[in-house]
Each structure stands twice: as structure tokens, then as C-alpha cells.
Coordinates of C-alpha atoms and ligand atoms in Angstrom, one line a residue:
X1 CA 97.0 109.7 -26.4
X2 CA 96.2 106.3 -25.2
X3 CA 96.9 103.4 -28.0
X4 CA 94.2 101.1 -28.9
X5 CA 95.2 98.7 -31.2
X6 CA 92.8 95.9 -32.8
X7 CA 95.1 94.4 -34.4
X8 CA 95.3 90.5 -34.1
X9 CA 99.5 91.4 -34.5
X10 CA 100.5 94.2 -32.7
X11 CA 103.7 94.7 -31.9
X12 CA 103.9 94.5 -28.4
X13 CA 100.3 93.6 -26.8
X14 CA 99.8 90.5 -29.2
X15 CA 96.5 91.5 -30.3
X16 CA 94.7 91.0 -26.9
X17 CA 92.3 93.5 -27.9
X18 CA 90.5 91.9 -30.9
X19 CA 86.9 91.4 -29.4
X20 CA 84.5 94.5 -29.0
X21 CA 84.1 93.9 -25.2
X22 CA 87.6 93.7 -24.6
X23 CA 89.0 96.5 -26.0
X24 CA 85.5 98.6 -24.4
X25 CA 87.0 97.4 -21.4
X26 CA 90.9 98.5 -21.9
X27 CA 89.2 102.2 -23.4
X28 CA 87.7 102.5 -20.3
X29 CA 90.6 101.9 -18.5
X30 CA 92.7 103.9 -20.0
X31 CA 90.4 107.0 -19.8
X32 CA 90.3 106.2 -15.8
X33 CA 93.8 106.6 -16.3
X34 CA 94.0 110.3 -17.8
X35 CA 94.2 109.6 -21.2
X36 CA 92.7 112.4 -23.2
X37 CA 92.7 111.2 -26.8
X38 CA 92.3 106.9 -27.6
X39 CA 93.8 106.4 -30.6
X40 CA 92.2 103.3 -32.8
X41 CA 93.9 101.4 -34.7
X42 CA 93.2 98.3 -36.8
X43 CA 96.3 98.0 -38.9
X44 CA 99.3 97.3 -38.0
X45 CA 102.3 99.5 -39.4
X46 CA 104.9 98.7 -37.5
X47 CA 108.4 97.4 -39.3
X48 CA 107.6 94.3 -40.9
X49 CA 103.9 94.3 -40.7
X50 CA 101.8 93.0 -43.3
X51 CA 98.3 95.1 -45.0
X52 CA 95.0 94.2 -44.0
X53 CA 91.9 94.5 -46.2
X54 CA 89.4 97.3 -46.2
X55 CA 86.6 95.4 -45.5
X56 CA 88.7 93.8 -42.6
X57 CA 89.8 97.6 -41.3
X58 CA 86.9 98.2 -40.7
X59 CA 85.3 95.4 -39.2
X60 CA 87.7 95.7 -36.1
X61 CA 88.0 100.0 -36.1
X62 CA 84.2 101.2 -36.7
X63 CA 82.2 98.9 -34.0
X64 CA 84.9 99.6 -31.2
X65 CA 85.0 103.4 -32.0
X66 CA 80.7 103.6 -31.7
X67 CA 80.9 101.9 -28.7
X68 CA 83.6 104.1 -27.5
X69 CA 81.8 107.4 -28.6
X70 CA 79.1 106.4 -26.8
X71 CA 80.5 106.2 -23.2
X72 CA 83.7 108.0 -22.9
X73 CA 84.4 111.8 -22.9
X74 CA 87.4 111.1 -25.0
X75 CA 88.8 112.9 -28.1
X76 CA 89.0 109.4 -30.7
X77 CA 91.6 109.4 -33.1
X78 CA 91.4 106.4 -35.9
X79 CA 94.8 105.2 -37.0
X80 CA 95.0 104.8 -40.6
X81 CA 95.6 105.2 -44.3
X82 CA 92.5 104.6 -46.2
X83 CA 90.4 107.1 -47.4
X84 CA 87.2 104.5 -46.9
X85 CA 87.7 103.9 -43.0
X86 CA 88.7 107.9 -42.9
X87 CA 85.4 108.5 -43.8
X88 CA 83.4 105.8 -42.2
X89 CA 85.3 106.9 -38.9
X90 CA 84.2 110.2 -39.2
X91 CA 81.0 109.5 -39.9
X92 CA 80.8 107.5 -36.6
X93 CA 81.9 110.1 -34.5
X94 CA 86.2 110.3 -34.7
X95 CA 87.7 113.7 -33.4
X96 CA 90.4 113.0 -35.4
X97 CA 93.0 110.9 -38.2
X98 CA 96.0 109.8 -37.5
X99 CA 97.7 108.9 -40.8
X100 CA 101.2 107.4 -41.0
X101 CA 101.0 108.5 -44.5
X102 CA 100.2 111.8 -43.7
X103 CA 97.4 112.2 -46.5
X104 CA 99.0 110.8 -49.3
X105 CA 97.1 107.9 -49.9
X106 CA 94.0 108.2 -52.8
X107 CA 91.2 110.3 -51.6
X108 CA 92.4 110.7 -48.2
X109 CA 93.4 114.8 -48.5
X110 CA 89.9 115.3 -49.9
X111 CA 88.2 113.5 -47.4
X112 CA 90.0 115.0 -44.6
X113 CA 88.8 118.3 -46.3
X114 CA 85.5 117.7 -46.1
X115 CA 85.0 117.2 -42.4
X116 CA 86.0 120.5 -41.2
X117 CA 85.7 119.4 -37.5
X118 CA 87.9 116.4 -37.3
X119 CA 91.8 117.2 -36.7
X120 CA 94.6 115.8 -38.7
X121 CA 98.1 113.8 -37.8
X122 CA 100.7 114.1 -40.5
X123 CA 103.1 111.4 -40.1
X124 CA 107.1 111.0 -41.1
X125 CA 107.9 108.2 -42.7
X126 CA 110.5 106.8 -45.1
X127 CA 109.4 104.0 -47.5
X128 CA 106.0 101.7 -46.1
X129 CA 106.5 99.6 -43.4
X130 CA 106.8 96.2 -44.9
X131 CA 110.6 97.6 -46.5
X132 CA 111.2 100.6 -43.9
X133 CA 113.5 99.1 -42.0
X134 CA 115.9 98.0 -44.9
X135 CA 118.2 100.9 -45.3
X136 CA 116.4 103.9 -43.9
X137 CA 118.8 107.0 -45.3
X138 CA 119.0 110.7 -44.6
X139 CA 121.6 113.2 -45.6
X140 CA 120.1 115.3 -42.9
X141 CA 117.1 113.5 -41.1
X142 CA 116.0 116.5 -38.7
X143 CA 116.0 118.8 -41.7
X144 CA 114.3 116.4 -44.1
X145 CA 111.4 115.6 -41.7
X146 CA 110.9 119.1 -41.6
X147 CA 110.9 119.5 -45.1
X148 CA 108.5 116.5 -45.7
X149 CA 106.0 117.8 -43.0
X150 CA 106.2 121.6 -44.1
X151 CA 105.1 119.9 -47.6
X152 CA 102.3 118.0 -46.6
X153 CA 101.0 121.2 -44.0
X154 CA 100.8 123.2 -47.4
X155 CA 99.3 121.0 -49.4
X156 CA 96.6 120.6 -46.5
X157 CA 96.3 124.1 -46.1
X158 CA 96.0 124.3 -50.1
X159 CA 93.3 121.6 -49.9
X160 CA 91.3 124.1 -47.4
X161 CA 92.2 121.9 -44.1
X162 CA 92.5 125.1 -41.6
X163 CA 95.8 125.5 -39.9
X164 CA 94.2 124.3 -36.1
X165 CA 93.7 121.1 -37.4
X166 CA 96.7 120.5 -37.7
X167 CA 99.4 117.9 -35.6
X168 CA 102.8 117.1 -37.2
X169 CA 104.8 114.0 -36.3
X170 CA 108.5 113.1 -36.4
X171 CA 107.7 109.3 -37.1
X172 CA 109.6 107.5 -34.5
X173 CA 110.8 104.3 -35.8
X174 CA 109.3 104.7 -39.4
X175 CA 112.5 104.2 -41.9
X176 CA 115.2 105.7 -39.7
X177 CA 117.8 103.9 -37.9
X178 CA 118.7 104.4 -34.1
X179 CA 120.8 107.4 -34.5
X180 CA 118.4 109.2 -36.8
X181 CA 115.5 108.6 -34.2
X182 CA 118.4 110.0 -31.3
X183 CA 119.0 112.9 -33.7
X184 CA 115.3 113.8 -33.9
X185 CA 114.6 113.8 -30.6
X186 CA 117.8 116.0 -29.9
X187 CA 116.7 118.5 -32.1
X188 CA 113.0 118.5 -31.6
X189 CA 112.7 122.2 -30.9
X190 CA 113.5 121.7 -34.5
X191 CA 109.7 120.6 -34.9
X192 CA 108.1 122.0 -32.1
X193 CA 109.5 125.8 -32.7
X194 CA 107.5 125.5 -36.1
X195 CA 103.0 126.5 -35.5
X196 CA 101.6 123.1 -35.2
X197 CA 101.4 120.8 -32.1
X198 CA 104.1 117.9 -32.4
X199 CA 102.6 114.4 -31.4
X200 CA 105.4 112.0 -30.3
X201 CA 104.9 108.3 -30.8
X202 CA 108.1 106.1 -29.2
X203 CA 106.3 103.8 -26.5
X204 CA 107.3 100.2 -26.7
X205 CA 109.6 100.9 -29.8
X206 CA 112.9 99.4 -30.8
X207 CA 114.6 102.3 -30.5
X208 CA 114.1 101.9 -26.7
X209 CA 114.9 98.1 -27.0
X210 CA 118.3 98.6 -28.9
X211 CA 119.7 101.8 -26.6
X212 CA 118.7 99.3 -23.2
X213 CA 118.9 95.9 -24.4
X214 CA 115.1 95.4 -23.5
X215 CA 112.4 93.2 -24.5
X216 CA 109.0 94.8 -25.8
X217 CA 108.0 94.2 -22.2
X218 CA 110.8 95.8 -20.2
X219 CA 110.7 99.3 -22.5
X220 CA 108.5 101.2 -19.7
X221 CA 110.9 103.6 -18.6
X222 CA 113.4 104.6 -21.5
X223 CA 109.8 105.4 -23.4
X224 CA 109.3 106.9 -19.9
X225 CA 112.4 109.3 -20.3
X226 CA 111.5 110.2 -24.1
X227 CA 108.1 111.1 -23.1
X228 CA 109.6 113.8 -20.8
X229 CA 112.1 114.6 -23.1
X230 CA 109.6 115.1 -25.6
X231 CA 107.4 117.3 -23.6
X232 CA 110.2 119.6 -22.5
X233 CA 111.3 120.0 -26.0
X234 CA 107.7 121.3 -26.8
X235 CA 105.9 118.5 -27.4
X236 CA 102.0 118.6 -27.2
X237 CA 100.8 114.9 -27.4
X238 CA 101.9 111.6 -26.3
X239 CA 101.1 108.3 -27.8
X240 CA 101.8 105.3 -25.8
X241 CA 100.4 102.2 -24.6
X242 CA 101.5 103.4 -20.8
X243 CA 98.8 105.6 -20.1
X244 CA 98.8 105.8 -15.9
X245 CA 102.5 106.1 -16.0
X246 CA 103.1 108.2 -18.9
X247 CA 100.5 110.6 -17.3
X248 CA 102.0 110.9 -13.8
X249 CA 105.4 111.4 -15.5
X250 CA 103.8 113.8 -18.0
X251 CA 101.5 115.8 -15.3
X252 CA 105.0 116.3 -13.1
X253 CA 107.0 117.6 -16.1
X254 CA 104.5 120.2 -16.6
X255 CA 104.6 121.2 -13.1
X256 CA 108.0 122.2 -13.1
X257 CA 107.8 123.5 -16.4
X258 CA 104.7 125.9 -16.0
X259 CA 105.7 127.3 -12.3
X260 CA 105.9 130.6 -12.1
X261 CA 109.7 131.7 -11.1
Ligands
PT1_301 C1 103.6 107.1 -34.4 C2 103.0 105.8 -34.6 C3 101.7 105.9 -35.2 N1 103.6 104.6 -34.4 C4 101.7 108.2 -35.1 N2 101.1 107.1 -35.4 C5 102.9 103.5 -34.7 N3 101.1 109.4 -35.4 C6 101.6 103.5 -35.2 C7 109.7 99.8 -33.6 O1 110.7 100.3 -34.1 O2 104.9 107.2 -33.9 N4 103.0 108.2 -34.6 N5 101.0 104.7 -35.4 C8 103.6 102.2 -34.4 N6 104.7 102.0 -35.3 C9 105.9 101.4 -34.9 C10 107.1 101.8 -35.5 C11 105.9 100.5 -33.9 C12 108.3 101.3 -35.1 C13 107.1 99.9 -33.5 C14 108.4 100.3 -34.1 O3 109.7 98.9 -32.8

């Protein structure tokens, strides 16, 4: 899953892809890279990050994804937490929602409901990401992330969401500190021994920066090694901003992995 953001402050790409025709362009790219999915996102929610407006939300998201639709044979994923662009995104064509809030924002469950043929992200996370950061805490992270997720998969099954739409997430940097993001990916078996494909999300994140004592631009290859990690673990889907290097790494891990002994 190759990131798109459209975001004038994203984290680590400074919001280069702001104009239509640019981010066409680094879509385009990334596909001729072997990304399956493109993942669309036009607010920012990493630490820190202030909201954008609706109307603004979808200003940058909808025109890019149409454009997108149109040309590539990707899967589009939007990244977001209101019900509005939800819908407006599926209505323009979106394979799926990525929501860091894992449907509990107003409206959004129903909405997902109603388009039976999009597929669904639920997202970990501890507080919002303007205060996340603060004092993430966690008795026993692994085990509460588990909790959390199994909570939201039953209330989407109870909502009539069928169980193959379905993609859970660990949350990566989303209120935990840099041991509870170690401990995660430790024990992902934790996540990926339970029915639903596990997306992982670390690319370009702190985490990376604080173990190596990198910059957001030196961060290529510890996101490298937890993409592997991730995969061997049981991982299904990884999002990162790496796309040609994250699928040669990717494409050898499953070599090894699915040779027949
Ligand atoms: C993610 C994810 C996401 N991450 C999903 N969606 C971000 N499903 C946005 C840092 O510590 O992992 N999964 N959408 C980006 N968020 C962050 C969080 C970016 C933390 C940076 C950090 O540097």
C-alpha cells in the first residue's frame, strides 16, 4: 500500500503532493513500482498534527482519487475519519477506507455499511493525534490492541459489514511509546493468528528515528527491516511511502517464505 498524502504538512514529504498533476504523477509512479493499493490521504494524523476542514478534505482527496480511478489498475484506499469524504470517496470509485478511528466517528459505521463493496481498515489508537503522544499508557499494549480491534470487528459485523471486508491495524506510532510499538511488533502473531488481514503502517515513523538516531529522511531501511518483520509475522499489507524498495524486500520475503521444502 503505497502512501499518497495531500496534505500541505505531512510528516515527512512536506506536502510536495498538493496539486492534482503532481500527485497523478507520484500515483503513477508508484503503481510502476508494484504498489497494489494507493492510499489517499488529505489529513494529516500524525503526532502533533492539526484538523482540517471538511470542505478542505475534500477539496484535495476527491479530485486526485477520480483522476486516479481513471488510469491506474490500483485498489484506492481514502485515509480518513469523516463520514462525508467516506461517502463522497466511495461514490467516486474508493476500494476501500482506511480509518485511524476505526469507525467511530458520527455516521461513519453506517456509511461503511452501506457500500457493501468497499473494504474497511480498523485502526489502533490511543487518544487523537493532536494529544497522543503525551503519555501514551498500556497495562498490557499487545492485549489491549487486541481487545480494542476485536470490539470494533463486532460492532462492524453487528452493523452488517461482512467479515472479508475486513483489515485490522496495530496503529504504529498512534499513542504508544517506543517500547509499546517494539512490543507489538514482537508479538504480532498476536494479531495476525486472529481471521482478518493485518495492515502494518511504520514507514518514515519515529519509532524508526528514535531506535537509529535518524532523520525522517534516513529511516529507509529500519522501516525496511519492520516491513519484513511484519510480513513474516503474518502480515498482509504494507503501507509505506517506499514503494520500489519495500516491494523488492517484500517480494523476496515471500520467496523464502512460500518455497516448498
Ligand atoms: C497507519 C497509519 C495510517 N499511519 C493506517 N493508517 C499514518 N491504517 C496515517 C511518528 O511517530 O499506521 N495505519 N495513516 C501516519 N501516522 C503517523 C503516526 C505518522 C506516527 C508518523 C508517526 O513519526
Amino acid at each position: 500500500m503505497a502512501i499518497l498524502n495531500v496534505t500541505p504538512d505531512s510528516f515527512s514529504d512536506g506536502g510536495h503532493f498538493i496539486s492534482v498533476d503532481t500527485a497523478l504523477k507520484q500515483a503513477r509512479l508508484m503503481a510502476k513500482e508494484g504498489a497494489k493499493i494507493i492510499d489517499i490521504g488529505g489529513e494529516s494524523t500524525r503526532p502533533g498534527a492539526k484538523a482540517v476542514s471538511l470542505q478542505e478534505e475534500l477539496d484535495r482527496v476527491i479530485p486526485i482519487l477520480e483522476k486516479i480511478r481513471a488510469e491506474l489498475p490500483l485498489k484506492i484506499s481514502v485515509d480518513t475519519s469523516k463520514s462525508i469524504v467516506m461517502r463522497e470517496a466511495i461514490a467516486a470509485g474508493a476500494n476501500m477506507i482506511n480509518d485511524v478511528m476505526a469507525l467511530q466517528g458520527d455516521g461513519s459505521l453506517e456509511t461503511v455499511a452501506a457500500a457493501t463493496q468497499v473494504d474497511i481498515c480498523l485502526m489502533h489508537m490511543q487518544g487523537e493525534p493532536r494529544t497522543m503522544q503525551t503519555n501514551p499508557y498500556y497495562q498490557d499494549v499487545v492485549n489491549e490492541v487486541k481487545s480494542f480491534l476485536l470490539a470494533r470487528v463486532e460492532a462492524c459485523l453487528k452493523a452488517g459489514i461482512s467479515s472479508e471486508r475486513i483489515i485490522i491495524d496495530p496503529g504504529f506510532g498512534f499513542g504508544k511509546t517506543i517500547a509499546h510499538n517494539l512490543l507489538l511488533m514482537q508479538q504480532l502473531q498476536v494479531l495476525t493468528a486472529l481471521d482478518y488481514p493485518v495492515l502494518v503502517g511504520v514507514s518514515r515513523k519515529s519509532l524508526i528515528g528514535k531506535v537509529l538516531n535518524r532523520p525522517v529522511t534516513q529511516r529507509l531501511y529500519g522501516g525496511i527491516a519492520l516491513a519484513v518483520l511484519a510480513i513474516s509475522k503474518g502480515a498482509k499489507i504494507i503501507r509505506t511511502h517506499d514503494v520500489a524498495a519495500t516491494v523488492d524486500a517484500l517480494t523476496m520475503t515471500q520467496a523464502v517464505l512460500s518455497t516448498e521444502p
